[in-house]
Amino acid sequence: QVQLVEAGGGLVQAGGSLRLSCVASGRTMTVSSVAWFRQAPGKEREFVAGTLWSSGGATAYADSVEGRFTISRDKNTVYLQMNSLNPEDTALYYCAAGIYRNSRVPERYRYWGQGTQVTVSS
């Protein structure tokens, strides 16, 4: 019903920036919220940032990224602007979408992208 395709990951030096994108297609009008999650080796998938699908919707951030990352949406593309990256940000980043609002729990999201790798070197 909804397909998500991510891009923008790569290798960056500590202190650098990356912008991830997630293109949504299909019945996107059924989506209430979108979010970014990340998963590092040996760790659980964790919430990074989320926003309501509606224009000007509220945003939320994990404490570890607040002030450095920004989530936004333009039409059917969701972005995650990542600044001041550090090695602890290294992970596989996923875009997710679902019908629930204001959720930081991955189980609440039905649709997922394949992930894009972000590696921050020092």
PDB file of C-alpha atoms in Angstrom:
ATOM      1  CA  GLN A   1       0.000   0.000   0.000  1.00  0.00           C
ATOM      2  CA  VAL A   2       2.890   2.348   0.833  1.00  0.00           C
ATOM      3  CA  GLN A   3       6.446   1.977  -0.393  1.00  0.00           C
ATOM      4  CA  LEU A   4       9.463   3.758   1.072  1.00  0.00           C
ATOM      5  CA  VAL A   5      12.818   4.195  -0.656  1.00  0.00           C
ATOM      6  CA  GLU A   6      15.745   5.664   1.268  1.00  0.00           C
ATOM      7  CA  ALA A   7      18.912   7.328   0.038  1.00  0.00           C
ATOM      8  CA  GLY A   8      21.692   9.621   1.196  1.00  0.00           C
ATOM      9  CA  GLY A   9      23.753   7.433   3.479  1.00  0.00           C
ATOM     10  CA  GLY A  10      27.500   7.248   3.229  1.00  0.00           C
ATOM     11  CA  LEU A  11      30.831   7.752   4.936  1.00  0.00           C
ATOM     12  CA  VAL A  12      31.490  11.069   6.618  1.00  0.00           C
ATOM     13  CA  GLN A  13      34.118  12.453   8.968  1.00  0.00           C
ATOM     14  CA  ALA A  14      33.217  13.345  12.528  1.00  0.00           C
ATOM     15  CA  GLY A  15      31.699  16.800  12.657  1.00  0.00           C
ATOM     16  CA  GLY A  16      30.347  16.524   9.143  1.00  0.00           C
ATOM     17  CA  SER A  17      26.804  16.460   7.801  1.00  0.00           C
ATOM     18  CA  LEU A  18      24.545  14.229   5.748  1.00  0.00           C
ATOM     19  CA  ARG A  19      20.979  14.512   4.523  1.00  0.00           C
ATOM     20  CA  LEU A  20      18.935  11.364   4.223  1.00  0.00           C
ATOM     21  CA  SER A  21      15.847  11.180   2.041  1.00  0.00           C
ATOM     22  CA  CYS A  22      12.875   8.830   2.014  1.00  0.00           C
ATOM     23  CA  VAL A  23      10.543   8.844  -0.978  1.00  0.00           C
ATOM     24  CA  ALA A  24       7.062   7.551  -0.224  1.00  0.00           C
ATOM     25  CA  SER A  25       4.766   6.190  -2.904  1.00  0.00           C
ATOM     26  CA  GLY A  26       1.446   4.413  -3.077  1.00  0.00           C
ATOM     27  CA  ARG A  27      -1.456   5.384  -0.849  1.00  0.00           C
ATOM     28  CA  THR A  28       0.417   7.966   1.166  1.00  0.00           C
ATOM     29  CA  MET A  29      -2.831   9.667   2.164  1.00  0.00           C
ATOM     30  CA  THR A  30      -3.355   6.821   4.613  1.00  0.00           C
ATOM     31  CA  VAL A  31      -0.154   7.738   6.484  1.00  0.00           C
ATOM     32  CA  SER A  32      -0.487   9.662   9.739  1.00  0.00           C
ATOM     33  CA  SER A  33       3.162   9.895  10.729  1.00  0.00           C
ATOM     34  CA  VAL A  34       6.663   9.167   9.518  1.00  0.00           C
ATOM     35  CA  ALA A  35       9.824   8.569  11.481  1.00  0.00           C
ATOM     36  CA  TRP A  36      13.484   7.702  11.267  1.00  0.00           C
ATOM     37  CA  PHE A  37      14.949   4.831  13.237  1.00  0.00           C
ATOM     38  CA  ARG A  38      18.491   3.521  13.378  1.00  0.00           C
ATOM     39  CA  GLN A  39      20.134   0.284  14.363  1.00  0.00           C
ATOM     40  CA  ALA A  40      23.787  -0.297  15.120  1.00  0.00           C
ATOM     41  CA  PRO A  41      25.390  -3.751  15.307  1.00  0.00           C
ATOM     42  CA  GLY A  42      24.525  -5.468  18.568  1.00  0.00           C
ATOM     43  CA  LYS A  43      21.945  -2.847  19.507  1.00  0.00           C
ATOM     44  CA  GLU A  44      18.178  -2.613  19.271  1.00  0.00           C
ATOM     45  CA  ARG A  45      16.461  -0.448  16.721  1.00  0.00           C
ATOM     46  CA  GLU A  46      15.954   2.994  18.233  1.00  0.00           C
ATOM     47  CA  PHE A  47      13.845   6.021  17.452  1.00  0.00           C
ATOM     48  CA  VAL A  48      15.692   8.996  15.994  1.00  0.00           C
ATOM     49  CA  ALA A  49      13.121  11.542  14.808  1.00  0.00           C
ATOM     50  CA  GLY A  50       9.483  11.669  13.794  1.00  0.00           C
ATOM     51  CA  THR A  51       6.885  14.008  12.361  1.00  0.00           C
ATOM     52  CA  LEU A  52       3.205  14.049  11.509  1.00  0.00           C
ATOM     53  CA  TRP A  53       2.452  13.612   7.824  1.00  0.00           C
ATOM     54  CA  SER A  54       0.309  16.743   7.657  1.00  0.00           C
ATOM     55  CA  SER A  55       1.887  20.000   6.606  1.00  0.00           C
ATOM     56  CA  GLY A  56       3.499  21.771   9.538  1.00  0.00           C
ATOM     57  CA  GLY A  57       3.058  18.737  11.760  1.00  0.00           C
ATOM     58  CA  ALA A  58       4.755  18.438  15.120  1.00  0.00           C
ATOM     59  CA  THR A  59       8.207  16.897  15.337  1.00  0.00           C
ATOM     60  CA  ALA A  60       9.979  14.830  17.955  1.00  0.00           C
ATOM     61  CA  TYR A  61      13.602  13.835  18.482  1.00  0.00           C
ATOM     62  CA  ALA A  62      15.598  11.428  20.539  1.00  0.00           C
ATOM     63  CA  ASP A  63      17.618  13.150  23.243  1.00  0.00           C
ATOM     64  CA  SER A  64      20.839  11.968  21.643  1.00  0.00           C
ATOM     65  CA  VAL A  65      20.176  13.831  18.384  1.00  0.00           C
ATOM     66  CA  GLU A  66      18.105  16.848  19.392  1.00  0.00           C
ATOM     67  CA  GLY A  67      19.773  20.038  18.276  1.00  0.00           C
ATOM     68  CA  ARG A  68      21.799  18.204  15.640  1.00  0.00           C
ATOM     69  CA  PHE A  69      19.196  16.432  13.481  1.00  0.00           C
ATOM     70  CA  THR A  70      16.144  17.879  11.737  1.00  0.00           C
ATOM     71  CA  ILE A  71      13.253  15.959  10.201  1.00  0.00           C
ATOM     72  CA  SER A  72      11.091  17.521   7.515  1.00  0.00           C
ATOM     73  CA  ARG A  73       8.740  16.609   4.686  1.00  0.00           C
ATOM     74  CA  ASP A  74       8.271  18.056   1.220  1.00  0.00           C
ATOM     75  CA  LYS A  75       5.401  16.457  -0.676  1.00  0.00           C
ATOM     76  CA  ASN A  76       6.158  12.725  -0.650  1.00  0.00           C
ATOM     77  CA  THR A  77       9.770  12.976   0.461  1.00  0.00           C
ATOM     78  CA  VAL A  78      10.865  12.876   4.092  1.00  0.00           C
ATOM     79  CA  TYR A  79      14.291  14.214   4.994  1.00  0.00           C
ATOM     80  CA  LEU A  80      16.632  13.813   7.907  1.00  0.00           C
ATOM     81  CA  GLN A  81      19.272  16.514   8.035  1.00  0.00           C
ATOM     82  CA  MET A  82      22.127  15.341  10.243  1.00  0.00           C
ATOM     83  CA  ASN A  83      24.725  17.824  11.444  1.00  0.00           C
ATOM     84  CA  SER A  84      27.660  17.549  13.835  1.00  0.00           C
ATOM     85  CA  LEU A  85      27.857  13.823  13.289  1.00  0.00           C
ATOM     86  CA  ASN A  86      29.941  11.685  15.608  1.00  0.00           C
ATOM     87  CA  PRO A  87      30.989   8.019  15.514  1.00  0.00           C
ATOM     88  CA  GLU A  88      28.121   7.106  17.848  1.00  0.00           C
ATOM     89  CA  ASP A  89      25.729   8.027  15.031  1.00  0.00           C
ATOM     90  CA  THR A  90      27.045   5.164  12.909  1.00  0.00           C
ATOM     91  CA  ALA A  91      24.117   2.870  12.139  1.00  0.00           C
ATOM     92  CA  LEU A  92      21.726   1.619   9.516  1.00  0.00           C
ATOM     93  CA  TYR A  93      19.015   4.269   9.231  1.00  0.00           C
ATOM     94  CA  TYR A  94      15.436   3.335   8.355  1.00  0.00           C
ATOM     95  CA  CYS A  95      12.461   5.396   7.275  1.00  0.00           C
ATOM     96  CA  ALA A  96       9.088   4.245   8.597  1.00  0.00           C
ATOM     97  CA  ALA A  97       5.453   5.242   8.137  1.00  0.00           C
ATOM     98  CA  GLY A  98       2.194   4.286   9.767  1.00  0.00           C
ATOM     99  CA  ILE A  99      -1.287   5.221  10.850  1.00  0.00           C
ATOM    100  CA  TYR A 100      -0.444   5.909  14.492  1.00  0.00           C
ATOM    101  CA  ARG A 101       0.481   9.354  15.738  1.00  0.00           C
ATOM    102  CA  ASN A 102       3.162  10.438  18.193  1.00  0.00           C
ATOM    103  CA  SER A 103       4.802   7.044  18.485  1.00  0.00           C
ATOM    104  CA  ARG A 104       8.466   6.250  19.134  1.00  0.00           C
ATOM    105  CA  VAL A 105       7.892   2.511  19.104  1.00  0.00           C
ATOM    106  CA  PRO A 106       8.978   0.700  15.937  1.00  0.00           C
ATOM    107  CA  GLU A 107       6.145  -1.816  16.267  1.00  0.00           C
ATOM    108  CA  ARG A 108       3.652   0.991  15.626  1.00  0.00           C
ATOM    109  CA  TYR A 109       4.966   1.541  12.106  1.00  0.00           C
ATOM    110  CA  ARG A 110       3.694  -0.696   9.344  1.00  0.00           C
ATOM    111  CA  TYR A 111       5.803   0.438   6.400  1.00  0.00           C
ATOM    112  CA  TRP A 112       9.599   0.431   6.311  1.00  0.00           C
ATOM    113  CA  GLY A 113      12.327   1.271   3.876  1.00  0.00           C
ATOM    114  CA  GLN A 114      15.302  -1.002   3.275  1.00  0.00           C
ATOM    115  CA  GLY A 115      17.687   1.221   5.188  1.00  0.00           C
ATOM    116  CA  THR A 116      20.680   3.345   4.296  1.00  0.00           C
ATOM    117  CA  GLN A 117      24.046   3.001   6.010  1.00  0.00           C
ATOM    118  CA  VAL A 118      25.600   5.979   7.772  1.00  0.00           C
ATOM    119  CA  THR A 119      29.201   5.604   8.887  1.00  0.00           C
ATOM    120  CA  VAL A 120      30.978   8.356  10.795  1.00  0.00           C
ATOM    121  CA  SER A 121      34.736   8.067  11.101  1.00  0.00           C
ATOM    122  CA  SER A 122      37.082   9.840  13.482  1.00  0.00           C
TER     123      SER A 122
END
